[in-house]
Coordinates of C-alpha atoms in Angstrom, one line a residue:
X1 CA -0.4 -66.3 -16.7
X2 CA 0.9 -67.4 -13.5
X3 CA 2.4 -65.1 -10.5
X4 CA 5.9 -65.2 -10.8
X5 CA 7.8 -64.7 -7.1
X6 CA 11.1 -63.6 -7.7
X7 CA 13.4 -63.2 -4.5
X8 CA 16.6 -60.7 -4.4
X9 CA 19.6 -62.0 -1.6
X10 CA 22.9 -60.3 -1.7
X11 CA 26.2 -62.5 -1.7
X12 CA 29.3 -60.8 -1.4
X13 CA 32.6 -63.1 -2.2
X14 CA 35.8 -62.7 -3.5
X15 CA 36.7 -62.1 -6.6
X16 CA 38.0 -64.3 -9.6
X17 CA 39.2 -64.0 -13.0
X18 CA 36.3 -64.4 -14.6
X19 CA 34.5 -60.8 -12.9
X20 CA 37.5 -59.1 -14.5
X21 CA 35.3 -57.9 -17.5
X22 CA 32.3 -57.0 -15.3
X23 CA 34.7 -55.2 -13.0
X24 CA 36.4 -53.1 -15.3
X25 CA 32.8 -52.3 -17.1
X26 CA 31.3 -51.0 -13.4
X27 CA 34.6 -49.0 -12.8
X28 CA 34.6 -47.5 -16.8
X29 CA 31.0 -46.5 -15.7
X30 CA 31.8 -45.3 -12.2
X31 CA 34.8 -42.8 -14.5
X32 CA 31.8 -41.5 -16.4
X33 CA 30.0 -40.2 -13.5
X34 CA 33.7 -38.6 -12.0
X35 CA 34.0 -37.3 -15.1
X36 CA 30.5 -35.8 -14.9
X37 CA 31.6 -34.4 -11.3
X38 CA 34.1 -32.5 -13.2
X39 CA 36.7 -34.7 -11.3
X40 CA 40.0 -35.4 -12.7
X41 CA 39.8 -38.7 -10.4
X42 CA 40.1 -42.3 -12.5
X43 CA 40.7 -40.3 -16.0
X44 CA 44.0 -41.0 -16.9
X45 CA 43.8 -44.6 -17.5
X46 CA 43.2 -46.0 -14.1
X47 CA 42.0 -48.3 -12.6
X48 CA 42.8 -50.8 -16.1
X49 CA 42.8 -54.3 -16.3
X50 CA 46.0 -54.5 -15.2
X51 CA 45.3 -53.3 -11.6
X52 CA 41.9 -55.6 -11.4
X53 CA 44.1 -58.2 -12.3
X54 CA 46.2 -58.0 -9.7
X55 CA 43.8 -57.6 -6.8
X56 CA 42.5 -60.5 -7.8
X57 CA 45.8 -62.2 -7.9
X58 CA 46.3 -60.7 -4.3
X59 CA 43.4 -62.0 -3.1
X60 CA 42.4 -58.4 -2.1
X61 CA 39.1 -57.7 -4.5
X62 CA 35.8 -58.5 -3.7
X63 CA 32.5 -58.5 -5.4
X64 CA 28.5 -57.9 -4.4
X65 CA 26.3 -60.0 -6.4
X66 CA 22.7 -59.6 -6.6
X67 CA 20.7 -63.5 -6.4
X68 CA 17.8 -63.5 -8.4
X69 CA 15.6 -66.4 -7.6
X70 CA 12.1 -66.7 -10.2
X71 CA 9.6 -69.3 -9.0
X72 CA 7.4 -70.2 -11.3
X73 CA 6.4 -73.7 -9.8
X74 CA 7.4 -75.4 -13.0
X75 CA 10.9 -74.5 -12.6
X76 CA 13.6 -72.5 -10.5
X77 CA 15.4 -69.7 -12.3
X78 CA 18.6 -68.6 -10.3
X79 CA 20.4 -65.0 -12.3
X80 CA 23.4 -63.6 -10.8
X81 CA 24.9 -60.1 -11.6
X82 CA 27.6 -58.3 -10.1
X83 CA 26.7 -55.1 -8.8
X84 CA 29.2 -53.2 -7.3
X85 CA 33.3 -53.8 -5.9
X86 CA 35.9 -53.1 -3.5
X87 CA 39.0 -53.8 -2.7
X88 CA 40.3 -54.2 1.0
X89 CA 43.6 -54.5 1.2
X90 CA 45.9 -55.5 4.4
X91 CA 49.2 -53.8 3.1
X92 CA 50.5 -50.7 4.7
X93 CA 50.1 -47.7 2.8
X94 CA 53.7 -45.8 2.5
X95 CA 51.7 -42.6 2.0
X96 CA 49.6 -43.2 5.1
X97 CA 52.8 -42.8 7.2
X98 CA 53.2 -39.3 6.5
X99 CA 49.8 -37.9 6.4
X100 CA 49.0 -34.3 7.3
X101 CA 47.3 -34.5 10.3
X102 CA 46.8 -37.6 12.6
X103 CA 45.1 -40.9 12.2
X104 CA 42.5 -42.3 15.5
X105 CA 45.0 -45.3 15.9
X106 CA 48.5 -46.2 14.5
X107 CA 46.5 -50.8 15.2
X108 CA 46.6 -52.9 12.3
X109 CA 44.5 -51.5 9.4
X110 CA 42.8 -52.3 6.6
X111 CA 42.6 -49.8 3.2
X112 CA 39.7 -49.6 0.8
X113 CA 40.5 -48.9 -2.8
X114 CA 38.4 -48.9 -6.0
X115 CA 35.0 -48.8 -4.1
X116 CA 32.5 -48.8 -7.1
X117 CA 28.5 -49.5 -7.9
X118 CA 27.1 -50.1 -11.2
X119 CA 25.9 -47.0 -11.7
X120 CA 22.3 -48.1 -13.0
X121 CA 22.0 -49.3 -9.4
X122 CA 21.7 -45.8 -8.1
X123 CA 20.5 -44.6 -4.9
X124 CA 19.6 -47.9 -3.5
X125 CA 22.2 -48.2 -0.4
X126 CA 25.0 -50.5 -2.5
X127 CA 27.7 -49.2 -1.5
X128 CA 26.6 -49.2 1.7
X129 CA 26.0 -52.4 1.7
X130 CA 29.3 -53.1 0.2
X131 CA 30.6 -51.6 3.0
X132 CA 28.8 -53.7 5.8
X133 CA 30.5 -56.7 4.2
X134 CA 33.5 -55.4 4.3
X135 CA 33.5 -54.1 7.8
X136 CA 32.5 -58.1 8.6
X137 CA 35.7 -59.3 7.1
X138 CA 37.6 -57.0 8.5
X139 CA 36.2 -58.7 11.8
X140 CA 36.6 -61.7 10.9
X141 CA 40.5 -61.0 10.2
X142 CA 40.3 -59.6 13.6
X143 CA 40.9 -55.8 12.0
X144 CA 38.8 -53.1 13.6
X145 CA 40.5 -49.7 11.6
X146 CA 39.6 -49.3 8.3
X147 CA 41.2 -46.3 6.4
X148 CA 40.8 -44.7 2.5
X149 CA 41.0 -41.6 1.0
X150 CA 39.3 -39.6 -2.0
X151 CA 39.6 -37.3 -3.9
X152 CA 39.4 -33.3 -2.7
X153 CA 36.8 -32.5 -4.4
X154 CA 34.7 -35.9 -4.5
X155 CA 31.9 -34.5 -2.7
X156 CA 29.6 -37.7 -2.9
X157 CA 32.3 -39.8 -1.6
X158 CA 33.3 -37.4 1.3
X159 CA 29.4 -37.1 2.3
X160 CA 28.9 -41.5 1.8
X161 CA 32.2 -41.8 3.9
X162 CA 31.3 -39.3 6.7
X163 CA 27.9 -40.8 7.2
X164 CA 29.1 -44.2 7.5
X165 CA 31.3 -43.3 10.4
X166 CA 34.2 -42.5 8.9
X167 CA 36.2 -39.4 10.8
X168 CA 38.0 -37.0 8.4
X169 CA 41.9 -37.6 9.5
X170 CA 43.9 -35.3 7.2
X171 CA 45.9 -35.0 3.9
X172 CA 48.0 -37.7 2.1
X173 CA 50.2 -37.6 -1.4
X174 CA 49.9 -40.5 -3.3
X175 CA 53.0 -42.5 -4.1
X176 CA 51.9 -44.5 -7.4
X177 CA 51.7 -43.4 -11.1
X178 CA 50.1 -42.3 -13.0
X179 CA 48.8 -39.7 -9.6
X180 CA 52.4 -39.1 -7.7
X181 CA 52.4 -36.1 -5.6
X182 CA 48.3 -36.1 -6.0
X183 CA 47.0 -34.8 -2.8
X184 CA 43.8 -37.0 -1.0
X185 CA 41.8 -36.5 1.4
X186 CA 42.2 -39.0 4.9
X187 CA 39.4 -40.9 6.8
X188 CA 39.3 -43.7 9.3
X189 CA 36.6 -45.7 10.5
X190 CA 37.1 -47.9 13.9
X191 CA 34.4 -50.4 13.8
X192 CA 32.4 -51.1 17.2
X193 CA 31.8 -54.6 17.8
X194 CA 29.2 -56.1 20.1
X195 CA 31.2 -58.8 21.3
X196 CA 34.9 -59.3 22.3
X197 CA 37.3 -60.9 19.8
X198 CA 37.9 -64.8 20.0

């Protein structure tokens, strides 16, 4: 039996309708491991397919795919699988406006929601790498703050944010059901570019 090279390149894309399934089953995973945390984040019924649905319709979710390429010399295999999502969104956050605290700049901005990895995929830098895609759109649309915000006890998240550059900014409520009133936790990121803006 032959040698069988198999290459692995990551393509990260927007998302359509038809990763709506996939999504939802990373994020249904992803409220497993919350609930594991013993964290009351995503377990009253969201994110559903209602909310996937309309990032997508937004244009506002994105996806990271992993390529598989097997080359067997007799014939090229190509496998893609989703691995992990995000959404960026460019809207302004009414909650943002009245956080606890202070932001690093009131610029343009750019919010990250319903950041998830398949969690089979752990500990292999994903969501990192989610995030280095996302900090190149966010270039691309000439945005250089990115803000989010977790929950107050997501440990994991606070430690992947803070070590990605992310500066803890304060306290926010959140303004949307089913979590009004919920209180978050504030971070900012202002990406450094090595190059000046067109």
């Amino acid at each position: 039996m032959g040698f069988v090279e198999v290459k692995k390149l990551m393509n990260f894309r927007k998302s359509t309708f038809n990763d709506v399934d996939r999504i939802l089953e990373i994020i249904e995973k992803a409220k497993i491991e919350l609930k594991k945390l013993g964290l009351d984040q995503w377990q009253n019924g969201y994110p559903n397919r209602e909310v996937v649905e309309n990032d997508i319709k937004n244009e506002f979710s994105y996806v990271l795919e992993e390529i598989a390429e097997k080359d067997n010399k007799s014939e090229n295999q190509i496998s893609k699988k989703i691995i992990g999502t995000i959404v960026l969104s460019p809207e302004k956050e009414e909650p943002y406006s009245k956080i606890e605290g202070k932001w690093i700049t009131n610029d343009d901005y750019i919010v990250i929601h319903r950041l998830a990895v398949d969690s089979e995929i752990k500990n292999k830098g994903i969501a990192t790498k989610i995030l280095e895609f996302s900090e190149e759109e966010c270039i691309k649309n000439k945005i250089l703050s990115i803000k989010t915000d977790t929950h107050e006890n997501n440990e994991p998240m606070k430690r992947f944010l803070e070590k990605n550059g992310f500066s803890y900014c304060g306290v926010i409520y959140l303004d949307r059901e089913p979590d009004v009133w919920e209180k978050r936790i504030a971070y900012e990121k202002i990406i450094k570019i090595p190059h000046k803006l067109l």
